[in-house]
């Protein structure tokens, strides 16, 4: 891991590192653990570095407000709050465009994407130099608090990050406000420096408080989030196929048979996806949500998934598949 003070030269170095690598970056809220959001394998490395065996959707950081238009669908509400609070500590949840180039791993399979234009000049200079939006959760190991100084980042992540771009302590020190604008009612999912009252004053109407239940007990972020699940059954650790099932493979399908006769390798192409023919877990994570969506068709009776090793990113992949398997049993 390289800890470098931000200068024009080290910003260029960080931009080069972001072609596949992970860089901890300063923002005005907290330090972020950034990867090229259009590179699924790089985004997969974020989850590995955080050491969390589950995929949560990530915030995508853009240099300018107009840049989000290529990734998400905006409306007047989004344009109004963006004009009022960006660049700044506000994240908007918006529907993904159908031609969105951002990795589906950033959305964890959901049809929405979290977008934000940070105010920190170093963050914006780096995004511009990288030429791609940056996916970045807070730069801490899972279960630790969000780091607000370069030293806290290096203590938490150590060599799990390729480079830390250091620019002193974060001015806000608290994660961005998360506002869900993907539905009819604007809903606050996480409180932050931009308050519900601030948002209401520019929108001219009420924002629903999604951070509390009717009894005013705070909900955990995990409970607020609806996870993606296919609409057909998912069967894990499959060693053969049932008639009518689609196959989500990992590694070679050479020895995979169909119970009623025949071999999986002879299935029509639309019934088979391979997460990673060479058995690479980064590639598998990067492909997971897109391939699930592609096999999630009413013509298929279910999705049989080959065994995926319970190590590294395999834990997160199995965690997500396991939840969908339970849900649809
Ligand atoms: O201030 C911040 O927001 C920092 C800096 C680095 O930008 N980032 C940050 O990211 O706090 P993270 O991953 O620690 O928190 C992102 C939050 C999570 O609660 C996540 O569930 C939610 O945003 N989120 C992301 N995408 C979402 C989506 N499509 N739908 C609903 N919630 C989403
Ligand atoms: Mg966090």
Coordinates of C-alpha atoms and ligand atoms in Angstrom, one line a residue:
X1 CA 0.0 0.0 0.0
X2 CA 1.2 3.5 -0.9
X3 CA 0.1 6.5 1.2
X4 CA 0.6 9.6 -0.9
X5 CA -0.3 13.2 -0.2
X6 CA -2.6 14.5 -2.9
X7 CA -0.7 16.6 -5.6
X8 CA -1.3 16.9 -9.3
X9 CA 1.2 14.1 -9.8
X10 CA -0.2 11.7 -7.2
X11 CA -3.7 12.3 -8.5
X12 CA -2.5 11.1 -11.9
X13 CA -0.8 8.2 -10.2
X14 CA -4.1 7.3 -8.4
X15 CA -6.1 7.7 -11.7
X16 CA -3.7 5.2 -13.3
X17 CA -4.0 2.8 -10.3
X18 CA -7.8 2.9 -10.7
X19 CA -7.5 1.0 -14.0
X20 CA -8.3 -2.2 -12.1
X21 CA -7.0 -1.2 -8.7
X22 CA -8.4 0.2 -5.4
X23 CA -7.6 3.7 -4.1
X24 CA -8.8 5.2 -0.8
X25 CA -9.9 8.8 -1.6
X26 CA -10.8 11.8 0.4
X27 CA -14.3 13.2 0.2
X28 CA -15.9 15.9 2.4
X29 CA -17.9 13.3 4.3
X30 CA -15.6 10.3 5.0
X31 CA -12.7 8.6 3.1
X32 CA -14.0 6.2 0.3
X33 CA -12.6 3.0 -1.0
X34 CA -12.8 3.6 -4.7
X35 CA -12.8 1.5 -7.9
X36 CA -13.7 2.1 -11.5
X37 CA -17.5 1.7 -11.4
X38 CA -17.6 0.4 -14.9
X39 CA -15.2 -2.5 -14.2
X40 CA -17.0 -5.3 -12.4
X41 CA -13.9 -7.2 -11.4
X42 CA -12.5 -4.0 -9.8
X43 CA -15.8 -3.4 -8.0
X44 CA -15.7 -7.0 -6.7
X45 CA -12.3 -6.2 -5.1
X46 CA -14.0 -3.6 -3.0
X47 CA -16.1 -6.2 -1.3
X48 CA -13.1 -8.4 -0.8
X49 CA -11.0 -5.6 0.7
X50 CA -13.8 -4.7 3.2
X51 CA -13.9 -8.3 4.3
X52 CA -17.7 -8.4 4.3
X53 CA -19.2 -11.6 3.1
X54 CA -22.2 -9.9 1.5
X55 CA -22.9 -7.6 -1.4
X56 CA -24.5 -4.2 -0.5
X57 CA -25.1 -1.7 -3.2
X58 CA -22.5 1.0 -3.5
X59 CA -22.5 4.8 -4.1
X60 CA -21.2 5.9 -7.5
X61 CA -19.3 9.2 -7.5
X62 CA -19.4 11.6 -10.4
X63 CA -17.3 14.7 -11.2
X64 CA -20.3 16.9 -12.3
X65 CA -24.0 16.7 -11.8
X66 CA -24.7 16.4 -15.6
X67 CA -22.5 13.3 -15.8
X68 CA -25.1 11.2 -13.9
X69 CA -27.5 11.5 -16.9
X70 CA -25.6 8.7 -18.8
X71 CA -26.2 6.3 -15.9
X72 CA -29.6 7.1 -14.3
X73 CA -33.0 8.5 -15.2
X74 CA -33.5 11.9 -13.6
X75 CA -36.7 13.9 -13.1
X76 CA -37.5 17.5 -12.0
X77 CA -37.2 16.5 -8.3
X78 CA -33.7 15.0 -8.8
X79 CA -32.6 18.0 -10.9
X80 CA -34.0 20.4 -8.2
X81 CA -32.2 18.8 -5.3
X82 CA -29.0 18.2 -7.4
X83 CA -28.9 21.9 -8.3
X84 CA -29.4 22.9 -4.6
X85 CA -27.0 20.5 -2.9
X86 CA -24.4 19.3 -5.4
X87 CA -21.5 19.1 -5.2
X88 CA -22.1 18.1 -1.6
X89 CA -22.9 15.4 1.0
X90 CA -26.1 14.1 -0.6
X91 CA -26.6 10.7 -2.3
X92 CA -29.6 10.2 -4.6
X93 CA -31.1 6.8 -5.4
X94 CA -32.4 6.8 -9.0
X95 CA -33.6 4.2 -11.6
X96 CA -30.7 2.9 -13.7
X97 CA -30.9 3.7 -17.4
X98 CA -31.3 0.5 -19.5
X99 CA -28.0 1.4 -21.3
X100 CA -26.2 2.2 -18.0
X101 CA -22.5 1.3 -18.2
X102 CA -22.0 1.0 -14.5
X103 CA -21.3 -2.5 -13.2
X104 CA -24.5 -4.3 -11.9
X105 CA -22.5 -5.2 -8.8
X106 CA -22.7 -1.5 -7.8
X107 CA -26.5 -1.9 -7.7
X108 CA -26.3 -5.4 -6.2
X109 CA -28.8 -6.5 -8.8
X110 CA -31.3 -3.7 -8.0
X111 CA -32.9 -1.6 -10.7
X112 CA -31.6 1.6 -8.9
X113 CA -28.2 3.2 -8.5
X114 CA -27.0 5.5 -5.8
X115 CA -25.2 8.6 -7.2
X116 CA -23.4 11.5 -5.7
X117 CA -21.2 14.4 -6.7
X118 CA -18.8 15.0 -3.8
X119 CA -17.7 18.5 -3.0
X120 CA -14.1 17.6 -2.2
X121 CA -11.8 19.2 -4.9
X122 CA -9.4 16.2 -4.7
X123 CA -12.2 13.7 -5.2
X124 CA -13.5 15.6 -8.2
X125 CA -10.1 16.1 -9.7
X126 CA -9.4 12.4 -9.4
X127 CA -12.8 11.3 -10.9
X128 CA -12.1 13.7 -13.8
X129 CA -8.6 12.3 -14.3
X130 CA -9.8 8.7 -14.1
X131 CA -12.4 9.5 -16.7
X132 CA -14.9 7.1 -15.2
X133 CA -17.3 7.3 -12.2
X134 CA -15.9 5.8 -9.0
X135 CA -17.8 3.3 -6.9
X136 CA -16.9 3.9 -3.2
X137 CA -18.2 2.7 0.1
X138 CA -16.6 4.1 3.3
X139 CA -12.9 3.0 3.4
X140 CA -13.2 0.8 6.5
X141 CA -13.3 -3.0 7.2
X142 CA -16.8 -4.3 7.7
X143 CA -18.1 -3.5 11.1
X144 CA -15.7 -0.6 11.8
X145 CA -16.6 3.0 11.8
X146 CA -16.1 5.2 8.7
X147 CA -12.6 6.7 8.6
X148 CA -12.2 10.5 8.5
X149 CA -8.4 10.6 8.3
X150 CA -5.8 8.8 6.1
X151 CA -4.3 7.2 9.2
X152 CA -7.6 5.6 10.1
X153 CA -7.9 4.2 6.6
X154 CA -4.5 2.6 6.7
X155 CA -5.1 1.2 10.2
X156 CA -8.4 -0.4 9.0
X157 CA -7.5 -1.5 5.4
X158 CA -3.7 -1.8 5.4
X159 CA -2.5 -3.6 2.3
X160 CA -6.1 -4.4 1.2
X161 CA -6.0 -1.1 -0.7
X162 CA -3.4 -0.3 -3.4
X163 CA -3.0 3.4 -2.6
X164 CA -4.3 6.0 -0.2
X165 CA -4.6 9.5 -1.5
X166 CA -4.2 11.6 1.6
X167 CA -5.7 15.1 2.0
X168 CA -6.1 15.6 5.7
X169 CA -9.2 15.1 7.8
X170 CA -12.7 15.2 6.3
X171 CA -14.7 18.4 6.8
X172 CA -18.1 16.8 7.4
X173 CA -17.0 13.6 9.1
X174 CA -20.3 11.9 8.7
X175 CA -21.6 9.8 5.8
X176 CA -23.7 11.5 3.1
X177 CA -27.5 11.9 3.4
X178 CA -29.2 9.2 1.3
X179 CA -32.4 10.2 -0.4
X180 CA -34.4 7.7 -2.4
X181 CA -36.1 9.3 -5.4
X182 CA -36.8 6.1 -7.3
X183 CA -40.4 5.9 -6.2
X184 CA -43.3 8.4 -6.0
X185 CA -42.5 9.6 -2.5
X186 CA -39.1 11.0 -1.8
X187 CA -37.8 9.0 1.2
X188 CA -34.8 9.7 3.4
X189 CA -32.9 6.4 3.9
X190 CA -29.9 7.8 5.9
X191 CA -29.6 11.1 7.7
X192 CA -26.6 13.3 7.1
X193 CA -25.4 16.8 6.8
X194 CA -28.2 17.7 4.3
X195 CA -31.3 17.4 6.4
X196 CA -34.9 16.4 5.5
X197 CA -35.9 20.0 6.3
X198 CA -33.2 21.3 3.9
X199 CA -34.6 19.0 1.1
X200 CA -38.2 19.8 1.8
X201 CA -37.5 23.5 1.6
X202 CA -36.2 23.2 -2.0
X203 CA -38.7 20.6 -3.1
X204 CA -41.7 22.4 -1.6
X205 CA -43.2 19.2 -0.1
X206 CA -42.7 16.5 2.5
X207 CA -40.0 14.0 2.5
X208 CA -40.9 10.6 4.1
X209 CA -38.6 9.5 6.9
X210 CA -37.5 6.0 6.0
X211 CA -34.9 5.9 8.9
X212 CA -37.5 5.4 11.7
X213 CA -40.4 2.9 12.1
X214 CA -43.8 3.9 13.4
X215 CA -42.5 3.4 16.9
X216 CA -39.6 5.7 16.1
X217 CA -37.0 3.0 16.6
X218 CA -34.1 3.5 14.1
X219 CA -34.1 0.7 11.5
X220 CA -30.8 -0.8 10.6
X221 CA -29.6 0.1 7.1
X222 CA -29.8 -3.6 6.2
X223 CA -33.5 -3.6 7.0
X224 CA -34.2 -0.6 4.9
X225 CA -32.8 -2.1 1.8
X226 CA -34.8 -4.4 -0.4
X227 CA -32.5 -7.0 -1.9
X228 CA -32.7 -8.3 -5.4
X229 CA -34.0 -11.8 -5.8
X230 CA -35.0 -13.7 -9.0
X231 CA -38.6 -14.6 -9.5
X232 CA -37.9 -18.3 -10.1
X233 CA -36.4 -20.8 -7.6
X234 CA -32.7 -20.9 -7.1
X235 CA -31.1 -24.3 -6.2
X236 CA -27.5 -24.2 -4.9
X237 CA -24.6 -26.7 -5.1
X238 CA -26.3 -28.4 -8.0
X239 CA -24.4 -31.5 -9.3
X240 CA -26.9 -32.1 -12.1
X241 CA -29.9 -30.4 -13.7
X242 CA -33.6 -31.0 -13.5
X243 CA -35.6 -30.9 -16.7
X244 CA -36.5 -27.3 -17.5
X245 CA -33.9 -25.7 -15.2
X246 CA -31.4 -23.1 -16.4
X247 CA -27.7 -23.5 -15.4
X248 CA -25.6 -20.9 -13.6
X249 CA -22.2 -22.5 -13.9
X250 CA -18.9 -21.9 -12.2
X251 CA -15.8 -23.5 -13.8
X252 CA -16.1 -26.4 -16.3
X253 CA -19.6 -27.8 -17.2
X254 CA -18.0 -30.9 -18.8
X255 CA -19.3 -33.3 -16.2
X256 CA -22.7 -31.7 -15.6
X257 CA -25.6 -33.9 -16.7
X258 CA -29.4 -33.6 -17.0
X259 CA -31.4 -36.0 -14.8
X260 CA -33.7 -37.0 -17.5
X261 CA -30.8 -37.5 -19.9
X262 CA -28.3 -35.4 -21.9
X263 CA -25.5 -33.1 -20.9
X264 CA -25.6 -29.5 -19.7
X265 CA -23.1 -28.5 -22.4
X266 CA -25.7 -29.3 -25.1
X267 CA -28.3 -26.9 -23.6
X268 CA -29.4 -23.9 -25.7
X269 CA -27.2 -20.9 -25.0
X270 CA -30.0 -18.9 -23.5
X271 CA -30.4 -21.5 -20.7
X272 CA -26.7 -21.4 -19.6
X273 CA -24.5 -18.7 -18.1
X274 CA -21.0 -19.3 -16.7
X275 CA -20.0 -17.0 -13.8
X276 CA -16.3 -17.8 -14.6
X277 CA -15.3 -20.7 -16.9
X278 CA -11.7 -20.4 -15.4
X279 CA -13.1 -20.5 -11.8
X280 CA -12.1 -16.9 -10.9
X281 CA -14.1 -15.4 -8.0
X282 CA -13.6 -11.8 -9.0
X283 CA -15.0 -12.5 -12.5
X284 CA -17.8 -14.5 -10.9
X285 CA -18.8 -11.7 -8.6
X286 CA -18.7 -9.2 -11.5
X287 CA -21.0 -11.4 -13.6
X288 CA -23.4 -12.5 -10.8
X289 CA -26.3 -10.1 -10.9
X290 CA -26.3 -9.7 -14.7
X291 CA -26.4 -13.4 -15.3
X292 CA -29.1 -14.0 -12.7
X293 CA -31.2 -11.4 -14.4
X294 CA -30.5 -13.1 -17.8
X295 CA -31.6 -16.5 -16.5
X296 CA -34.6 -15.2 -14.6
X297 CA -37.2 -15.8 -17.3
X298 CA -40.6 -17.6 -17.0
X299 CA -39.5 -20.1 -19.6
X300 CA -37.0 -21.5 -17.0
X301 CA -38.4 -23.7 -14.2
X302 CA -35.6 -22.5 -11.9
X303 CA -31.9 -21.7 -11.7
X304 CA -29.5 -24.5 -10.7
X305 CA -26.2 -23.1 -9.5
X306 CA -23.0 -25.1 -9.4
X307 CA -20.9 -25.2 -6.2
X308 CA -18.9 -22.0 -5.5
X309 CA -16.0 -22.3 -3.1
X310 CA -16.7 -20.9 0.4
X311 CA -13.6 -18.7 0.4
X312 CA -12.9 -15.0 -0.2
X313 CA -15.6 -13.5 -2.5
X314 CA -17.2 -16.9 -2.8
X315 CA -18.7 -16.2 0.7
X316 CA -20.5 -13.1 -0.5
X317 CA -21.6 -14.9 -3.7
X318 CA -23.0 -17.8 -1.8
X319 CA -24.6 -15.5 0.8
X320 CA -26.6 -13.7 -1.9
X321 CA -27.5 -16.9 -3.7
X322 CA -28.5 -18.6 -0.4
X323 CA -30.9 -15.8 0.5
X324 CA -32.6 -16.0 -2.9
X325 CA -32.7 -19.8 -2.6
X326 CA -34.4 -19.6 0.8
X327 CA -36.9 -16.9 -0.3
X328 CA -38.1 -18.9 -3.3
X329 CA -38.2 -22.4 -1.7
Ligands
LIG1 O1 -20.5 9.8 2.5 C1 -20.7 8.8 1.9 O2 -21.8 8.5 1.4 C2 -19.5 7.9 1.8 C3 -18.5 8.5 0.8 C4 -17.3 7.6 0.5 O3 -19.1 8.9 -0.3 N1 -19.9 6.6 1.3 C5 -20.6 5.7 2.0 O4 -20.9 4.5 1.3 O5 -21.0 5.9 3.1 P1 -21.5 3.2 2.1 O6 -21.4 2.1 1.1 O7 -20.8 3.0 3.4 O8 -23.0 3.5 2.3 C6 -23.9 3.6 1.2 C7 -25.3 3.5 1.7 C8 -25.6 2.1 2.3 O9 -26.4 2.3 3.4 C9 -26.4 1.5 1.1 O10 -27.2 0.5 1.6 C10 -27.1 2.6 0.5 O11 -26.2 3.7 0.6 N2 -27.4 2.4 -0.9 C11 -26.5 2.3 -2.0 N3 -27.1 2.0 -3.1 C12 -28.4 1.9 -2.9 C13 -29.5 1.5 -3.6 N4 -29.5 1.3 -5.0 N5 -30.7 1.5 -3.0 C14 -30.8 1.7 -1.7 N6 -29.8 2.0 -0.9 C15 -28.6 2.1 -1.4
LIG2 MG1 -20.1 2.4 5.4

